[in-house]
């Protein structure tokens, strides 16, 4: 098959191999009725830093690219590029993108950007990766970057979702990271997975922000609250979670970092639509 085949295929021009910036879809996995991931062929000259995002999309009815930001969810050394997406029923892009299958083409702009990169953090000992929903995607790249384990003694991935089934992607990620040839051994020693749910019973319930505020997260991990000397934080999720986490970091005396000026924490929103 050549090109996307959504239900409303007649309303939209197809992306084909000849479309500017076209990449071929290799694999699609539907995690729940709201979440899916997919991988595409990596353009040979494409380079990125773990944690960065690119613009991805399809063509609109005027034959113009309709693009959204997607964090790369695969490691920088991988031959393919993976992405993790929500399905928004009336979302201009994801209502159609969710119908892609292997062999289709989508558009990917090859200019990676973003602040969830190691370069934007000052050196530290403990790295917190705090996510909700599809915000875990950039951490799927970072967790398989050997530099993360070289630079930090402890790495904690938190993932908060409404329901247990929505944790499937991160549970699988942890599994793949721990069995990874490159980082597996280090990950087993240094990586802690901290999943929580908010609307369905599970082993750990509650918003990660509340668990940080109450001290429950630190108690569970057996460590002290955020410490400016040792702790670094990367945040990626819904706008509200990002704002609440940012307040918690600032209250703990951490400063926000950027590519141009590294700091103690960095924030990126998980993009939807
Ligand atoms: P909640 O169920 O209490 O709203 P969504 O699916 O809406 O993007 O949410 C993903 C997860 O993020 C949900 O578990 C949700 O919890 C949680 N969440 C939403 N807002 C915040 C926030 N301000 N701080 C922490 N977690 C949040």
mmCIF file of C-alpha atoms and ligand atoms in Angstrom:
data_model
loop_
_atom_site.group_PDB
_atom_site.id
_atom_site.type_symbol
_atom_site.label_atom_id
_atom_site.label_comp_id
_atom_site.label_asym_id
_atom_site.label_seq_id
_atom_site.Cartn_x
_atom_site.Cartn_y
_atom_site.Cartn_z
ATOM 1 C CA UNK A 1 0.000 0.000 0.000
ATOM 2 C CA UNK A 2 1.236 3.489 -0.794
ATOM 3 C CA UNK A 3 -0.098 6.335 1.343
ATOM 4 C CA UNK A 4 -2.435 6.815 4.308
ATOM 5 C CA UNK A 5 -5.808 5.155 4.182
ATOM 6 C CA UNK A 6 -8.068 6.770 6.777
ATOM 7 C CA UNK A 7 -11.798 6.306 6.738
ATOM 8 C CA UNK A 8 -12.193 9.757 5.211
ATOM 9 C CA UNK A 9 -9.564 9.065 2.571
ATOM 10 C CA UNK A 10 -11.460 10.856 -0.187
ATOM 11 C CA UNK A 11 -11.385 14.174 1.684
ATOM 12 C CA UNK A 12 -7.589 14.301 1.962
ATOM 13 C CA UNK A 13 -4.666 13.967 -0.435
ATOM 14 C CA UNK A 14 -2.421 11.016 0.397
ATOM 15 C CA UNK A 15 1.163 11.291 1.537
ATOM 16 C CA UNK A 16 3.211 9.249 -0.935
ATOM 17 C CA UNK A 17 6.893 8.429 -1.326
ATOM 18 C CA UNK A 18 7.128 11.504 -3.585
ATOM 19 C CA UNK A 19 5.707 13.931 -0.990
ATOM 20 C CA UNK A 20 8.296 16.286 0.449
ATOM 21 C CA UNK A 21 9.715 14.916 3.767
ATOM 22 C CA UNK A 22 7.798 11.615 3.423
ATOM 23 C CA UNK A 23 8.877 8.710 5.642
ATOM 24 C CA UNK A 24 7.549 5.160 5.443
ATOM 25 C CA UNK A 25 5.633 3.655 8.356
ATOM 26 C CA UNK A 26 7.123 0.348 9.484
ATOM 27 C CA UNK A 27 4.949 -0.706 12.374
ATOM 28 C CA UNK A 28 1.875 0.397 14.350
ATOM 29 C CA UNK A 29 0.826 -0.801 17.807
ATOM 30 C CA UNK A 30 -2.486 0.072 19.446
ATOM 31 C CA UNK A 31 -2.081 0.038 23.231
ATOM 32 C CA UNK A 32 -5.654 1.032 24.118
ATOM 33 C CA UNK A 33 -8.529 2.610 22.222
ATOM 34 C CA UNK A 34 -6.979 5.999 23.132
ATOM 35 C CA UNK A 35 -3.267 5.300 22.651
ATOM 36 C CA UNK A 36 -1.029 3.999 19.873
ATOM 37 C CA UNK A 37 2.616 4.009 18.895
ATOM 38 C CA UNK A 38 4.271 3.684 15.510
ATOM 39 C CA UNK A 39 7.698 3.544 13.980
ATOM 40 C CA UNK A 40 9.004 4.963 10.716
ATOM 41 C CA UNK A 41 12.084 4.561 8.592
ATOM 42 C CA UNK A 42 14.908 6.800 9.756
ATOM 43 C CA UNK A 43 16.173 9.150 7.044
ATOM 44 C CA UNK A 44 19.868 8.232 6.649
ATOM 45 C CA UNK A 45 21.282 11.642 7.581
ATOM 46 C CA UNK A 46 18.847 12.330 10.441
ATOM 47 C CA UNK A 47 20.461 12.972 13.863
ATOM 48 C CA UNK A 48 18.830 14.012 17.141
ATOM 49 C CA UNK A 49 19.560 14.273 20.852
ATOM 50 C CA UNK A 50 17.625 11.976 23.213
ATOM 51 C CA UNK A 51 14.493 13.807 24.427
ATOM 52 C CA UNK A 52 13.981 16.003 21.371
ATOM 53 C CA UNK A 53 10.859 16.241 19.220
ATOM 54 C CA UNK A 54 10.117 16.670 15.504
ATOM 55 C CA UNK A 55 7.099 17.811 13.511
ATOM 56 C CA UNK A 56 5.011 14.972 12.108
ATOM 57 C CA UNK A 57 1.859 14.914 10.063
ATOM 58 C CA UNK A 58 -0.287 14.338 7.005
ATOM 59 C CA UNK A 59 -1.629 16.534 4.228
ATOM 60 C CA UNK A 60 -4.717 18.670 4.763
ATOM 61 C CA UNK A 61 -7.500 19.114 2.238
ATOM 62 C CA UNK A 62 -5.502 21.906 0.533
ATOM 63 C CA UNK A 63 -2.546 19.564 0.021
ATOM 64 C CA UNK A 64 -0.550 21.379 2.728
ATOM 65 C CA UNK A 65 1.259 19.648 5.591
ATOM 66 C CA UNK A 66 -0.779 19.428 8.808
ATOM 67 C CA UNK A 67 1.917 18.940 11.429
ATOM 68 C CA UNK A 68 2.128 18.425 15.199
ATOM 69 C CA UNK A 69 5.119 18.104 17.505
ATOM 70 C CA UNK A 70 5.963 14.525 18.480
ATOM 71 C CA UNK A 71 8.717 13.494 20.856
ATOM 72 C CA UNK A 72 10.979 10.803 19.476
ATOM 73 C CA UNK A 73 10.401 7.727 21.636
ATOM 74 C CA UNK A 74 13.318 5.638 20.378
ATOM 75 C CA UNK A 75 17.007 5.851 21.274
ATOM 76 C CA UNK A 76 19.362 7.968 19.175
ATOM 77 C CA UNK A 77 21.260 4.880 18.033
ATOM 78 C CA UNK A 78 18.201 3.018 16.735
ATOM 79 C CA UNK A 79 17.745 2.410 13.003
ATOM 80 C CA UNK A 80 14.067 3.344 13.206
ATOM 81 C CA UNK A 81 12.200 6.266 14.805
ATOM 82 C CA UNK A 82 9.292 5.608 17.183
ATOM 83 C CA UNK A 83 6.481 7.853 18.362
ATOM 84 C CA UNK A 84 3.716 7.525 20.953
ATOM 85 C CA UNK A 85 0.380 9.217 20.370
ATOM 86 C CA UNK A 86 -3.026 9.797 21.829
ATOM 87 C CA UNK A 87 -6.083 9.372 19.583
ATOM 88 C CA UNK A 88 -8.290 12.430 19.741
ATOM 89 C CA UNK A 89 -11.630 11.671 18.122
ATOM 90 C CA UNK A 90 -12.054 15.129 16.618
ATOM 91 C CA UNK A 91 -8.330 16.000 16.606
ATOM 92 C CA UNK A 92 -7.411 17.343 13.142
ATOM 93 C CA UNK A 93 -4.329 15.106 12.949
ATOM 94 C CA UNK A 94 -4.718 12.159 15.321
ATOM 95 C CA UNK A 95 -8.260 11.343 14.158
ATOM 96 C CA UNK A 96 -6.591 10.417 10.844
ATOM 97 C CA UNK A 97 -3.100 9.447 11.982
ATOM 98 C CA UNK A 98 -4.513 6.645 14.135
ATOM 99 C CA UNK A 99 -5.482 4.828 10.918
ATOM 100 C CA UNK A 100 -1.951 4.514 9.520
ATOM 101 C CA UNK A 101 -0.542 1.071 8.922
ATOM 102 C CA UNK A 102 2.780 -0.417 7.842
ATOM 103 C CA UNK A 103 3.714 0.645 4.321
ATOM 104 C CA UNK A 104 1.900 3.995 4.505
ATOM 105 C CA UNK A 105 3.789 7.284 4.328
ATOM 106 C CA UNK A 106 3.623 10.237 6.710
ATOM 107 C CA UNK A 107 5.454 13.567 6.752
ATOM 108 C CA UNK A 108 8.342 14.113 9.156
ATOM 109 C CA UNK A 109 10.329 17.351 9.245
ATOM 110 C CA UNK A 110 13.951 16.549 10.015
ATOM 111 C CA UNK A 111 14.679 19.421 12.389
ATOM 112 C CA UNK A 112 14.767 18.058 15.951
ATOM 113 C CA UNK A 113 14.304 20.541 18.833
ATOM 114 C CA UNK A 114 13.410 20.553 22.519
ATOM 115 C CA UNK A 115 14.517 21.235 26.069
ATOM 116 C CA UNK A 116 14.265 17.731 27.577
ATOM 117 C CA UNK A 117 17.917 17.102 26.844
ATOM 118 C CA UNK A 118 20.850 16.322 29.107
ATOM 119 C CA UNK A 119 22.607 19.454 27.802
ATOM 120 C CA UNK A 120 19.964 21.633 29.502
ATOM 121 C CA UNK A 121 20.665 20.156 32.959
ATOM 122 C CA UNK A 122 23.500 20.907 35.343
ATOM 123 C CA UNK A 123 25.430 17.858 36.593
ATOM 124 C CA UNK A 124 23.670 15.937 39.375
ATOM 125 C CA UNK A 125 23.365 12.559 41.075
ATOM 126 C CA UNK A 126 19.671 11.688 40.799
ATOM 127 C CA UNK A 127 17.514 12.222 37.705
ATOM 128 C CA UNK A 128 13.731 12.359 38.006
ATOM 129 C CA UNK A 129 11.745 11.868 34.781
ATOM 130 C CA UNK A 130 8.188 12.938 35.608
ATOM 131 C CA UNK A 131 5.425 12.177 33.088
ATOM 132 C CA UNK A 132 1.695 11.891 32.561
ATOM 133 C CA UNK A 133 -0.014 10.192 29.614
ATOM 134 C CA UNK A 134 1.904 10.386 26.328
ATOM 135 C CA UNK A 135 4.396 12.686 28.063
ATOM 136 C CA UNK A 136 6.427 9.566 28.769
ATOM 137 C CA UNK A 137 7.500 9.445 25.085
ATOM 138 C CA UNK A 138 10.717 11.524 25.292
ATOM 139 C CA UNK A 139 11.802 9.491 28.305
ATOM 140 C CA UNK A 140 11.547 6.336 26.177
ATOM 141 C CA UNK A 141 14.437 7.813 24.238
ATOM 142 C CA UNK A 142 16.425 9.105 27.219
ATOM 143 C CA UNK A 143 16.139 5.865 29.206
ATOM 144 C CA UNK A 144 18.066 4.031 26.504
ATOM 145 C CA UNK A 145 20.827 6.627 26.229
ATOM 146 C CA UNK A 146 24.032 5.416 27.942
ATOM 147 C CA UNK A 147 24.921 9.048 28.809
ATOM 148 C CA UNK A 148 21.984 9.119 31.249
ATOM 149 C CA UNK A 149 23.562 6.305 33.277
ATOM 150 C CA UNK A 150 27.049 7.769 32.920
ATOM 151 C CA UNK A 151 25.885 11.110 34.298
ATOM 152 C CA UNK A 152 23.509 9.960 37.060
ATOM 153 C CA UNK A 153 23.700 7.390 39.877
ATOM 154 C CA UNK A 154 19.924 7.044 40.114
ATOM 155 C CA UNK A 155 17.183 7.495 37.510
ATOM 156 C CA UNK A 156 13.499 7.551 38.497
ATOM 157 C CA UNK A 157 10.743 7.368 35.881
ATOM 158 C CA UNK A 158 7.297 8.340 37.150
ATOM 159 C CA UNK A 159 4.274 7.815 34.912
ATOM 160 C CA UNK A 160 0.800 8.880 35.986
ATOM 161 C CA UNK A 161 -2.235 7.801 33.984
ATOM 162 C CA UNK A 162 -5.940 7.559 34.619
ATOM 163 C CA UNK A 163 -6.139 3.783 34.226
ATOM 164 C CA UNK A 164 -3.839 0.784 34.559
ATOM 165 C CA UNK A 165 -4.095 -0.119 30.843
ATOM 166 C CA UNK A 166 -2.601 3.282 29.981
ATOM 167 C CA UNK A 167 0.596 2.299 31.781
ATOM 168 C CA UNK A 168 1.229 -0.475 29.239
ATOM 169 C CA UNK A 169 3.647 1.580 27.163
ATOM 170 C CA UNK A 170 5.872 2.534 30.123
ATOM 171 C CA UNK A 171 5.774 -0.961 31.648
ATOM 172 C CA UNK A 172 6.938 -2.338 28.301
ATOM 173 C CA UNK A 173 9.572 0.408 28.052
ATOM 174 C CA UNK A 174 11.045 -0.560 31.420
ATOM 175 C CA UNK A 175 11.158 -4.168 30.347
ATOM 176 C CA UNK A 176 12.889 -3.320 27.072
ATOM 177 C CA UNK A 177 15.323 -0.976 28.824
ATOM 178 C CA UNK A 178 16.326 -3.576 31.400
ATOM 179 C CA UNK A 179 16.963 -6.150 28.686
ATOM 180 C CA UNK A 180 18.671 -3.706 26.326
ATOM 181 C CA UNK A 181 22.167 -4.810 25.275
ATOM 182 C CA UNK A 182 23.617 -1.316 25.575
ATOM 183 C CA UNK A 183 22.084 0.028 28.810
ATOM 184 C CA UNK A 184 20.336 -2.975 30.388
ATOM 185 C CA UNK A 185 22.911 -3.736 33.046
ATOM 186 C CA UNK A 186 23.177 -0.116 34.178
ATOM 187 C CA UNK A 187 19.398 0.308 34.072
ATOM 188 C CA UNK A 188 18.844 -2.675 36.350
ATOM 189 C CA UNK A 189 21.158 -1.047 38.902
ATOM 190 C CA UNK A 190 20.067 2.583 38.579
ATOM 191 C CA UNK A 191 16.544 2.806 37.190
ATOM 192 C CA UNK A 192 13.376 2.880 39.337
ATOM 193 C CA UNK A 193 9.917 2.792 37.762
ATOM 194 C CA UNK A 194 7.165 4.600 39.673
ATOM 195 C CA UNK A 195 3.778 4.188 37.932
ATOM 196 C CA UNK A 196 0.626 5.670 39.457
ATOM 197 C CA UNK A 197 -3.038 5.746 38.468
ATOM 198 C CA UNK A 198 -5.663 8.309 39.375
ATOM 199 C CA UNK A 199 -8.995 6.817 38.308
ATOM 200 C CA UNK A 200 -8.538 3.077 38.670
ATOM 201 C CA UNK A 201 -7.239 1.107 41.622
ATOM 202 C CA UNK A 202 -3.583 0.052 41.351
ATOM 203 C CA UNK A 203 -0.583 -0.530 43.619
ATOM 204 C CA UNK A 204 0.108 3.215 43.783
ATOM 205 C CA UNK A 205 -2.636 5.737 43.371
ATOM 206 C CA UNK A 206 -2.639 9.512 43.038
ATOM 207 C CA UNK A 207 -1.244 12.344 40.968
ATOM 208 C CA UNK A 208 2.525 12.436 41.129
ATOM 209 C CA UNK A 209 2.325 16.098 42.170
ATOM 210 C CA UNK A 210 0.285 15.169 45.241
ATOM 211 C CA UNK A 211 2.641 12.294 46.040
ATOM 212 C CA UNK A 212 5.573 14.726 45.898
ATOM 213 C CA UNK A 213 3.795 17.346 48.008
ATOM 214 C CA UNK A 214 2.830 14.820 50.670
ATOM 215 C CA UNK A 215 6.312 13.323 50.651
ATOM 216 C CA UNK A 216 4.914 9.873 49.808
ATOM 217 C CA UNK A 217 7.045 9.554 46.658
ATOM 218 C CA UNK A 218 10.291 10.247 48.521
ATOM 219 C CA UNK A 219 9.252 7.900 51.319
ATOM 220 C CA UNK A 220 8.525 5.148 48.774
ATOM 221 C CA UNK A 221 11.893 5.742 47.102
ATOM 222 C CA UNK A 222 13.726 5.944 50.407
ATOM 223 C CA UNK A 223 15.282 9.327 49.678
ATOM 224 C CA UNK A 224 14.982 12.931 50.796
ATOM 225 C CA UNK A 225 12.836 15.587 49.075
ATOM 226 C CA UNK A 226 14.194 17.474 46.016
ATOM 227 C CA UNK A 227 17.715 18.648 46.750
ATOM 228 C CA UNK A 228 19.284 21.382 44.657
ATOM 229 C CA UNK A 229 22.776 19.909 45.002
ATOM 230 C CA UNK A 230 21.954 16.415 43.790
ATOM 231 C CA UNK A 231 18.555 16.238 42.089
ATOM 232 C CA UNK A 232 17.630 17.075 38.491
ATOM 233 C CA UNK A 233 14.108 16.883 37.089
ATOM 234 C CA UNK A 234 12.666 16.518 33.597
ATOM 235 C CA UNK A 235 8.914 17.127 33.288
ATOM 236 C CA UNK A 236 6.620 16.179 30.402
ATOM 237 C CA UNK A 237 2.845 15.927 30.490
ATOM 238 C CA UNK A 238 -0.342 17.925 30.393
ATOM 239 C CA UNK A 239 -0.136 21.691 30.716
ATOM 240 C CA UNK A 240 -1.569 21.600 34.255
ATOM 241 C CA UNK A 241 0.812 18.908 35.435
ATOM 242 C CA UNK A 242 3.747 20.826 33.969
ATOM 243 C CA UNK A 243 2.711 24.008 35.769
ATOM 244 C CA UNK A 244 2.154 22.229 39.090
ATOM 245 C CA UNK A 245 5.479 20.366 38.825
ATOM 246 C CA UNK A 246 7.270 23.561 37.901
ATOM 247 C CA UNK A 247 5.880 25.244 41.040
ATOM 248 C CA UNK A 248 7.026 22.312 43.165
ATOM 249 C CA UNK A 249 10.524 22.483 41.659
ATOM 250 C CA UNK A 250 10.778 26.243 42.125
ATOM 251 C CA UNK A 251 9.544 25.913 45.727
ATOM 252 C CA UNK A 252 12.339 23.401 46.326
ATOM 253 C CA UNK A 253 14.860 25.980 45.126
ATOM 254 C CA UNK A 254 15.510 24.383 41.703
ATOM 255 C CA UNK A 255 15.993 26.649 38.694
ATOM 256 C CA UNK A 256 14.662 26.018 35.190
ATOM 257 C CA UNK A 257 17.229 25.113 32.556
ATOM 258 C CA UNK A 258 17.406 25.651 28.813
ATOM 259 C CA UNK A 259 19.781 24.653 26.027
ATOM 260 C CA UNK A 260 21.453 28.050 26.313
ATOM 261 C CA UNK A 261 21.649 27.974 30.109
ATOM 262 C CA UNK A 262 21.532 24.623 31.923
ATOM 263 C CA UNK A 263 19.558 24.443 35.192
ATOM 264 C CA UNK A 264 18.136 21.991 37.722
ATOM 265 C CA UNK A 265 14.906 21.122 35.886
ATOM 266 C CA UNK A 266 13.395 21.294 32.391
ATOM 267 C CA UNK A 267 9.800 21.192 31.148
ATOM 268 C CA UNK A 268 8.097 20.217 27.880
ATOM 269 C CA UNK A 269 4.422 19.768 27.207
ATOM 270 C CA UNK A 270 3.094 16.504 25.827
ATOM 271 C CA UNK A 271 1.538 17.481 22.541
ATOM 272 C CA UNK A 272 -1.951 16.339 21.543
ATOM 273 C CA UNK A 273 -4.388 17.041 18.728
HETATM 274 P P1 LIG B 1 -6.609 12.979 37.050
HETATM 275 O O1 LIG B 1 -7.277 11.699 36.679
HETATM 276 O O2 LIG B 1 -6.662 13.260 38.520
HETATM 277 O O3 LIG B 1 -7.056 14.147 36.226
HETATM 278 P P2 LIG B 1 -5.094 13.124 30.957
HETATM 279 O O4 LIG B 1 -5.502 11.756 30.467
HETATM 280 O O5 LIG B 1 -6.234 14.027 31.287
HETATM 281 O O6 LIG B 1 -4.053 13.777 30.108
HETATM 282 O O7 LIG B 1 -4.383 12.871 32.364
HETATM 283 C C1 LIG B 1 -3.296 11.990 32.487
HETATM 284 C C2 LIG B 1 -2.971 11.858 33.944
HETATM 285 O O8 LIG B 1 -2.449 13.106 34.403
HETATM 286 C C3 LIG B 1 -4.193 11.558 34.807
HETATM 287 O O9 LIG B 1 -3.848 10.542 35.700
HETATM 288 C C4 LIG B 1 -4.455 12.871 35.494
HETATM 289 O O10 LIG B 1 -5.025 12.759 36.772
HETATM 290 C C5 LIG B 1 -3.063 13.426 35.627
HETATM 291 N N1 LIG B 1 -3.074 14.871 35.836
HETATM 292 C C6 LIG B 1 -3.867 15.790 35.256
HETATM 293 N N2 LIG B 1 -3.598 17.031 35.718
HETATM 294 C C7 LIG B 1 -2.591 16.893 36.598
HETATM 295 C C8 LIG B 1 -1.852 17.801 37.407
HETATM 296 N N3 LIG B 1 -2.120 19.119 37.402
HETATM 297 N N4 LIG B 1 -0.874 17.291 38.176
HETATM 298 C C9 LIG B 1 -0.619 15.975 38.193
HETATM 299 N N5 LIG B 1 -1.283 15.061 37.471
HETATM 300 C C10 LIG B 1 -2.245 15.512 36.672
#
